Amino acid sequence: MPSIEFSILLHPYHTISPPPSSINIHFQLHFTCEVTATSTHNMKLILNAFFLLAIFMALAISLSATPSEEESSFDFSNNEDEENLDLPWLQSQETTSSLRGANRFLAQKTRAVMTCNKYPRVCRAKGSPGPDCCKKKCVSVLTDRLNCGMCGKKCKYPEICCKGKCVNPMSDKKNCGGCSNKCKKGSACVYGMCSYA
């Protein structure tokens, strides 16, 4: 049988200050281990189990560190394309898994393959938010605040887009409080209401 010898030299004052010159202590230990076929097989099994455990721990840590769909939906960015979403239908349709723990790992988002920049007829389909294509999204340039009258023309903060023009609904007589809400003759539009006084 093969045998392995280990020799360990221990010095009691290794990390502390050096010993006095009169005392010099050394320990020498000899270990002899007999290696058999069953002990190497057991060692391989233990190493394989430890390796698999390390892989599963790394996978669990990486999955818990990735944001879930709920957390990532609250990402506030100044992306102009995201501001363009006035209707919830404009959001891309996605399927979610009913499995709670594996949701992040198994859920797959389905994206619309057809975009309006390549297929402009998509915007004229039934249920589309608008017939015009701006920045790969279907919009109506008659009512969209970010594309009022033409793609890329934004209305200022208090203004809304009515018939392709930016108007202030707080003071506009023809669009008082909303589009096409005209005030009667002799009344003014104040704070979005006709004849406020």
XYZ file of N, CA and C in Angstrom:
591
model
N 0.827 -1.178 0.000
C 0.000 0.000 0.000
C 0.873 1.243 0.000
N 0.497 2.257 -0.825
C 1.282 3.486 -0.819
C 0.994 4.284 0.450
N 1.990 4.964 0.923
C 1.807 5.794 2.117
C 2.386 7.177 1.855
N 1.794 8.169 2.506
C 2.227 9.553 2.357
C 2.669 10.055 3.716
N 3.804 10.723 3.769
C 4.293 11.298 5.020
C 4.198 12.804 4.955
N 3.672 13.384 6.032
C 3.611 14.827 6.171
C 4.553 15.235 7.281
N 5.315 16.254 7.037
C 6.219 16.763 8.065
C 5.896 18.235 8.282
N 5.500 18.588 9.506
C 5.132 19.957 9.836
C 6.085 20.465 10.902
N 6.679 21.598 10.644
C 7.609 22.211 11.583
C 6.902 23.391 12.224
N 6.692 23.316 13.531
C 5.991 24.376 14.249
C 6.972 25.135 15.124
N 6.859 26.428 15.112
C 7.691 27.269 15.963
C 6.748 28.055 16.859
N 6.851 27.988 18.182
C 5.873 28.617 19.064
C 5.892 30.147 19.008
N 6.989 30.762 18.614
C 7.080 32.220 18.611
C 7.058 32.767 17.193
N 6.295 32.139 16.337
C 6.314 32.541 14.927
C 5.710 33.921 14.704
N 4.601 34.221 15.337
C 3.949 35.505 15.105
C 4.219 36.504 16.221
N 4.780 36.064 17.284
C 5.069 36.968 18.402
C 6.537 37.392 18.288
N 6.996 38.144 19.245
C 8.394 38.586 19.217
C 9.337 37.390 19.270
N 10.579 37.536 18.797
C 11.500 36.395 18.792
C 11.791 35.901 20.213
N 12.037 34.591 20.358
C 12.276 34.034 21.701
C 13.632 34.498 22.240
N 13.758 34.412 23.554
C 15.075 34.729 24.132
C 16.133 33.786 23.571
N 17.367 34.241 23.546
C 18.440 33.453 22.924
C 18.717 32.151 23.647
N 18.384 32.061 24.919
C 18.666 30.833 25.654
C 17.633 29.755 25.386
N 16.413 30.140 24.938
C 15.360 29.149 24.692
C 15.119 29.064 23.193
N 15.265 27.914 22.643
C 15.006 27.685 21.234
C 14.223 26.385 21.119
N 12.909 26.504 20.931
C 12.046 25.326 20.934
C 11.563 25.072 19.514
N 11.671 23.841 19.071
C 11.154 23.420 17.766
C 10.365 22.141 17.966
N 9.196 22.096 17.308
C 8.404 20.876 17.312
C 8.403 20.322 15.901
N 8.597 19.063 15.802
C 8.514 18.425 14.498
C 7.578 17.240 14.635
N 6.509 17.278 13.817
C 5.509 16.225 13.874
C 5.556 15.440 12.576
N 5.426 14.173 12.691
C 5.388 13.304 11.518
C 4.054 12.578 11.504
N 3.352 12.698 10.365
C 2.102 11.981 10.181
C 2.289 10.995 9.038
N 1.777 9.836 9.227
C 1.800 8.838 8.170
C 0.364 8.414 7.900
N -0.046 8.595 6.658
C -1.407 8.225 6.273
C -1.317 7.146 5.213
N -2.140 6.161 5.358
C -2.207 5.132 4.343
C -3.352 5.473 3.398
N -3.043 5.514 2.124
C -4.034 5.841 1.112
C -4.505 4.548 0.484
N -5.807 4.346 0.526
C -6.369 3.141 -0.070
C -7.293 3.553 -1.208
N -7.747 2.594 -1.942
C -8.609 2.872 -3.086
C -9.957 3.436 -2.630
N -10.484 2.959 -1.509
C -11.782 3.456 -1.036
C -11.674 4.883 -0.519
N -10.553 5.244 0.099
C -10.443 6.610 0.618
C -10.302 7.618 -0.527
N -9.641 7.257 -1.631
C -9.564 8.182 -2.765
C -10.929 8.324 -3.434
N -11.676 7.226 -3.481
C -13.023 7.299 -4.054
C -13.920 8.193 -3.199
N -13.822 8.036 -1.880
C -14.611 8.881 -0.984
C -14.192 10.343 -1.115
N -12.904 10.584 -1.286
C -12.412 11.954 -1.426
C -12.941 12.588 -2.707
N -12.995 11.806 -3.798
C -13.542 12.324 -5.053
C -15.023 12.660 -4.898
N -15.769 11.804 -4.198
C -17.183 12.081 -3.975
C -17.378 13.355 -3.155
N -16.569 13.543 -2.141
C -16.672 14.741 -1.304
C -16.328 15.982 -2.114
N -15.278 15.912 -2.935
C -14.903 17.059 -3.756
C -15.982 17.387 -4.787
N -16.570 16.361 -5.397
C -17.655 16.594 -6.355
C -18.868 17.231 -5.675
N -19.207 16.739 -4.490
C -20.342 17.315 -3.762
C -20.062 18.768 -3.385
N -18.852 19.051 -2.954
C -18.485 20.429 -2.598
C -18.523 21.340 -3.823
N -18.060 20.832 -4.962
C -18.075 21.611 -6.202
C -19.508 21.930 -6.633
N -20.397 20.927 -6.570
C -21.799 21.162 -6.918
C -22.456 22.150 -5.956
N -22.135 22.054 -4.680
C -22.673 22.989 -3.697
C -22.218 24.416 -3.997
N -20.956 24.579 -4.382
C -20.441 25.911 -4.715
C -21.140 26.475 -5.950
N -21.409 25.633 -6.944
C -22.102 26.091 -8.151
C -23.532 26.516 -7.818
N -24.250 25.714 -7.019
C -25.622 26.075 -6.653
C -25.672 27.351 -5.823
N -24.703 27.553 -4.945
C -24.664 28.790 -4.155
C -24.418 29.991 -5.056
N -23.516 29.862 -6.022
C -23.251 30.974 -6.940
C -24.484 31.282 -7.783
N -25.188 30.257 -8.222
C -26.405 30.454 -9.004
C -27.489 31.127 -8.167
N -27.645 30.697 -6.929
C -28.659 31.299 -6.055
C -28.344 32.758 -5.767
N -27.086 33.077 -5.564
C -26.696 34.466 -5.295
C -26.919 35.327 -6.521
N -26.566 34.821 -7.691
C -26.742 35.631 -8.901
C -28.214 35.843 -9.220
N -29.074 34.853 -8.971
C -30.501 35.027 -9.224
C -31.142 35.969 -8.220
N -30.674 35.957 -6.992
C -31.253 36.872 -6.008
C -30.753 38.289 -6.209
N -29.653 38.476 -6.914
C -29.110 39.815 -7.138
C -29.732 40.498 -8.344
N -30.350 39.745 -9.251
C -30.959 40.366 -10.426
C -32.309 40.938 -10.047
N -32.676 42.119 -10.578
C -33.966 42.718 -10.224
C -35.108 41.959 -10.869
N -36.195 41.867 -10.143
C -37.360 41.189 -10.694
C -38.101 42.128 -11.623
N -39.170 41.619 -12.250
C -39.940 42.445 -13.181
C -40.582 43.612 -12.460
N -41.052 43.382 -11.203
C -41.695 44.451 -10.459
C -40.690 45.540 -10.120
N -39.474 45.160 -9.715
C -38.473 46.145 -9.341
C -37.975 46.916 -10.550
N -37.796 46.219 -11.676
C -37.256 46.896 -12.848
C -38.275 47.788 -13.528
N -39.573 47.614 -13.231
C -40.568 48.477 -13.855
C -40.586 49.859 -13.228
N -39.947 50.042 -12.074
C -39.898 51.339 -11.434
C -38.606 52.062 -11.731
N -37.975 51.752 -12.821
C -36.734 52.408 -13.217
C -37.081 53.753 -13.836
N -36.752 54.842 -13.115
C -37.080 56.173 -13.606
C -35.923 56.681 -14.433
N -36.139 56.838 -15.705
C -35.104 57.345 -16.586
C -35.693 58.460 -17.424
N -34.844 59.237 -18.020
C -35.284 60.349 -18.843
C -35.387 59.954 -20.303
N -35.718 58.733 -20.550
C -35.840 58.249 -21.912
C -37.123 58.801 -22.513
N -37.012 59.509 -23.630
C -38.168 60.143 -24.239
C -39.151 59.124 -24.773
N -38.664 57.949 -25.142
C -39.569 56.934 -25.665
C -40.526 56.458 -24.582
N -40.058 56.395 -23.338
C -40.903 55.933 -22.256
C -41.952 56.979 -21.894
N -41.672 58.261 -22.104
C -42.641 59.309 -21.819
C -43.789 59.267 -22.819
N -43.572 58.623 -23.926
C -44.541 58.585 -25.002
C -45.702 57.648 -24.708
N -45.618 56.910 -23.634
C -46.621 55.899 -23.349
C -47.775 56.522 -22.574
N -48.797 57.012 -23.283
C -49.960 57.580 -22.636
C -50.986 56.509 -22.304
N -51.024 55.455 -23.095
C -51.989 54.394 -22.888
C -51.278 53.128 -22.459
N -51.901 52.341 -21.556
C -51.247 51.099 -21.145
C -51.123 50.095 -22.276
N -51.927 50.240 -23.350
C -51.834 49.307 -24.463
C -50.507 49.442 -25.174
N -49.870 50.607 -25.078
C -48.616 50.825 -25.783
C -47.474 50.013 -25.189
N -47.618 49.612 -23.939
C -46.596 48.781 -23.336
C -46.535 47.471 -24.103
N -45.350 46.903 -24.197
C -45.233 45.633 -24.907
C -45.903 44.537 -24.093
N -46.582 43.667 -24.788
C -47.270 42.583 -24.119
C -46.225 41.600 -23.616
N -46.412 41.116 -22.387
C -45.449 40.175 -21.850
C -46.176 39.073 -21.105
N -45.580 37.896 -21.102
C -46.156 36.784 -20.387
C -45.343 36.559 -19.135
N -46.039 36.251 -18.056
C -45.337 35.990 -16.812
C -45.653 34.580 -16.370
N -44.752 34.013 -15.652
C -44.911 32.661 -15.163
C -45.638 32.696 -13.831
N -46.411 31.646 -13.537
C -47.092 31.592 -12.259
C -46.166 31.071 -11.170
N -44.996 30.607 -11.531
C -44.038 30.145 -10.546
C -43.414 31.345 -9.864
N -43.557 31.449 -8.572
C -43.115 32.641 -7.856
C -41.594 32.678 -7.734
N -40.965 31.589 -7.298
C -39.529 31.606 -7.062
C -38.713 31.639 -8.339
N -39.168 30.967 -9.359
C -38.413 30.884 -10.605
C -38.881 31.917 -11.615
N -39.647 32.887 -11.161
C -40.234 33.873 -12.068
C -39.174 34.608 -12.864
N -38.124 35.067 -12.189
C -37.095 35.843 -12.877
C -36.332 34.986 -13.877
N -36.167 33.732 -13.552
C -35.336 32.867 -14.371
C -36.108 32.297 -15.551
N -37.386 31.969 -15.354
C -38.141 31.283 -16.385
C -39.049 32.187 -17.204
N -39.408 33.348 -16.669
C -40.340 34.224 -17.389
C -39.682 34.768 -18.645
N -40.433 34.757 -19.714
C -39.906 35.272 -20.973
C -40.802 36.393 -21.447
N -40.191 37.482 -21.842
C -40.948 38.602 -22.371
C -41.087 38.412 -23.878
N -42.295 38.585 -24.352
C -42.510 38.504 -25.790
C -42.579 39.920 -26.326
N -41.751 40.214 -27.255
C -41.707 41.543 -27.857
C -42.379 41.493 -29.223
N -42.999 42.602 -29.581
C -43.604 42.694 -30.902
C -42.497 42.730 -31.945
N -42.580 41.848 -32.916
C -41.552 41.755 -33.943
C -41.727 42.862 -34.969
N -42.963 43.218 -35.238
C -43.236 44.218 -36.261
C -43.216 45.612 -35.638
N -42.327 46.465 -36.119
C -42.280 47.851 -35.671
C -42.752 48.737 -36.808
N -43.258 49.919 -36.434
C -43.880 50.754 -37.459
C -42.865 51.411 -38.388
N -41.599 51.476 -37.996
C -40.632 52.067 -38.927
C -40.369 51.141 -40.115
N -40.511 49.830 -39.911
C -40.340 48.882 -41.016
C -41.673 48.551 -41.681
N -42.747 48.524 -40.881
C -44.080 48.188 -41.376
C -45.061 49.285 -40.955
N -45.188 50.367 -41.728
C -46.047 51.486 -41.326
C -47.535 51.139 -41.253
N -47.956 50.076 -41.910
C -49.369 49.700 -41.877
C -49.795 49.205 -40.500
N -48.845 48.874 -39.661
C -49.164 48.406 -38.316
C -49.939 49.477 -37.561
N -49.608 50.739 -37.783
C -50.260 51.836 -37.069
C -51.697 52.053 -37.514
N -52.053 51.577 -38.687
C -53.420 51.751 -39.170
C -54.317 50.563 -38.812
N -53.772 49.606 -38.112
C -54.551 48.431 -37.732
C -55.552 48.790 -36.633
N -56.574 47.952 -36.494
C -57.599 48.186 -35.487
C -56.983 48.042 -34.093
N -57.291 48.991 -33.210
C -56.762 48.955 -31.850
C -55.444 49.675 -31.690
N -54.914 50.212 -32.763
C -53.654 50.950 -32.694
C -53.893 52.309 -32.038
N -52.931 52.815 -31.255
C -53.115 54.111 -30.601
C -53.130 55.294 -31.554
N -52.598 55.137 -32.733
C -52.608 56.237 -33.687
C -52.086 55.807 -35.032
N -52.398 56.575 -36.092
C -51.996 56.177 -37.439
C -50.585 56.602 -37.825
N -49.932 57.397 -36.995
C -48.617 57.925 -37.349
C -47.517 57.166 -36.618
N -46.355 57.072 -37.266
C -45.208 56.372 -36.683
C -44.144 57.391 -36.294
N -43.845 57.471 -35.002
C -42.794 58.361 -34.499
C -41.898 57.570 -33.561
N -40.614 57.525 -33.865
C -39.624 56.819 -33.048
C -40.035 55.371 -32.785
N -40.399 54.688 -33.835
C -40.768 53.271 -33.809
C -42.024 52.990 -32.993
N -42.849 54.020 -32.731
C -44.080 53.827 -31.975
C -45.240 54.458 -32.720
N -46.383 53.814 -32.623
C -47.586 54.351 -33.248
C -48.192 55.408 -32.332
N -48.378 56.600 -32.863
C -48.959 57.706 -32.101
C -49.933 58.461 -32.995
N -50.701 59.331 -32.373
C -51.552 60.253 -33.114
C -50.958 61.642 -32.944
N -50.479 62.233 -34.027
C -49.856 63.556 -33.935
C -50.895 64.636 -33.653
N -52.170 64.290 -33.659
C -53.214 65.260 -33.332
C -53.412 65.409 -31.826
N -53.050 64.384 -31.043
C -53.306 64.432 -29.601
C -52.096 64.125 -28.730
N -51.004 63.654 -29.281
C -49.850 63.245 -28.478
C -49.019 64.459 -28.064
N -48.765 64.629 -26.768
C -48.004 65.769 -26.254
C -46.558 65.779 -26.729
N -45.982 64.612 -26.946
C -44.570 64.532 -27.330
C -44.369 64.598 -28.840
N -45.423 64.463 -29.584
C -45.370 64.524 -31.050
C -46.585 65.309 -31.539
N -46.672 66.556 -31.198
C -47.855 67.366 -31.492
C -47.711 68.028 -32.858
N -48.506 67.601 -33.808
C -48.464 68.150 -35.154
C -47.439 67.476 -36.033
N -46.315 67.097 -35.475
C -45.261 66.390 -36.212
C -44.395 65.629 -35.209
N -43.670 64.660 -35.688
C -42.836 63.837 -34.810
C -41.758 64.690 -34.143
N -41.643 64.539 -32.835
C -40.592 65.224 -32.092
C -40.969 66.586 -31.550
N -42.102 67.151 -31.943
C -42.513 68.466 -31.432
C -43.229 68.261 -30.096
N -42.615 68.758 -29.009
C -43.150 68.554 -27.670
C -43.903 69.789 -27.200
N -44.970 69.539 -26.480
C -45.699 70.637 -25.849
C -45.065 70.919 -24.492
N -45.087 72.169 -24.075
C -44.529 72.548 -22.778
C -45.382 71.963 -21.666
N -44.950 72.167 -20.417
C -45.588 71.489 -19.282
C -47.094 71.712 -19.165
N -47.615 72.917 -19.100
C -49.063 73.007 -18.881
C -49.876 72.770 -20.147
N -49.222 72.662 -21.282
C -49.935 72.569 -22.549
C -50.312 71.130 -22.887
N -51.381 71.015 -23.680
C -51.794 69.725 -24.228
C -51.873 69.870 -25.743
N -51.961 68.749 -26.433
C -52.016 68.774 -27.894
C -53.461 68.593 -28.346
N -53.981 69.604 -28.992
C -55.345 69.556 -29.530
C -55.292 69.838 -31.024
N -55.729 68.883 -31.815
C -55.754 68.994 -33.277
C -54.391 69.373 -33.848
N -53.338 68.836 -33.260
C -51.985 69.060 -33.771
C -51.359 70.369 -33.345
N -51.958 71.075 -32.387
C -51.398 72.337 -31.897
C -51.289 72.281 -30.383
N -50.215 72.851 -29.854
C -50.031 72.916 -28.407
C -50.848 74.083 -27.860
N -51.746 73.794 -26.930
C -52.586 74.835 -26.327
C -52.547 74.696 -24.811
N -52.793 75.806 -24.119
C -52.860 75.802 -22.662
C -54.330 75.695 -22.263
N -54.770 74.564 -21.728
C -56.190 74.389 -21.408
C -56.643 75.230 -20.216
N -55.709 75.842 -19.521
C -56.078 76.686 -18.385
C -56.569 78.061 -18.834
N -56.184 78.497 -20.054
C -56.547 79.855 -20.470
C -57.061 79.951 -21.911
N -57.052 78.885 -22.671
C -57.487 78.942 -24.069
C -59.015 78.865 -24.154
N -59.635 79.833 -24.819
C -61.099 79.899 -24.904
C -61.686 78.766 -25.745
N -60.956 78.290 -26.740
C -61.482 77.239 -27.616
C -61.228 75.836 -27.051
N -60.292 75.726 -26.110
C -59.942 74.436 -25.506
C -59.839 74.619 -23.989
N -60.883 75.065 -23.363
C -60.869 75.389 -21.933
C -61.051 74.115 -21.098
N -60.016 73.707 -20.414
C -60.061 72.493 -19.593
C -59.832 71.220 -20.382
N -59.893 71.268 -21.684
C -59.689 70.102 -22.530
C -59.899 70.477 -23.983
N -59.599 69.560 -24.854
C -59.710 69.839 -26.284
C -61.169 70.051 -26.696
N -61.386 71.018 -27.580
C -62.692 71.343 -28.175
C -63.748 71.711 -27.143
N -63.351 72.279 -26.028
C -64.288 72.742 -25.010
C -64.331 74.267 -25.092
N -65.270 74.781 -25.885
C -65.331 76.223 -26.144
C -66.151 76.924 -25.071
N -65.674 78.115 -24.711
C -66.434 78.953 -23.788
C -67.453 79.768 -24.586
N -68.572 80.104 -23.950
C -69.609 80.908 -24.610
C -69.114 82.331 -24.813
N -69.810 83.073 -25.652
C -69.440 84.462 -25.922
C -69.519 85.269 -24.634
N -68.513 86.090 -24.426
C -68.485 86.966 -23.263
C -67.875 86.333 -22.028
N -67.646 85.019 -22.020
C -67.016 84.378 -20.859
C -65.566 84.051 -21.183
N -64.738 84.141 -20.163
C -63.307 83.879 -20.339
C -62.949 82.530 -19.721
N -61.847 81.962 -20.166
C -61.350 80.693 -19.615
C -60.297 81.011 -18.560
N -60.595 80.712 -17.316
C -59.671 80.957 -16.213
C -59.534 79.656 -15.422
N -58.290 79.213 -15.197
C -57.996 77.972 -14.466
C -58.716 76.765 -15.074
N -58.889 76.766 -16.376
C -59.501 75.635 -17.056
C -61.010 75.585 -16.950
N -61.631 76.689 -16.509
C -63.090 76.725 -16.395
C -63.616 77.991 -17.062
N -64.730 77.861 -17.741
C -65.361 79.023 -18.373
C -66.129 79.822 -17.320
N -66.032 81.124 -17.388
C -66.721 82.034 -16.459
C -66.416 81.659 -15.014
N -65.144 81.656 -14.658
C -64.720 81.279 -13.305
C -65.231 82.282 -12.281
N -65.267 83.571 -12.633
C -65.627 84.602 -11.660
C -67.091 84.688 -11.383
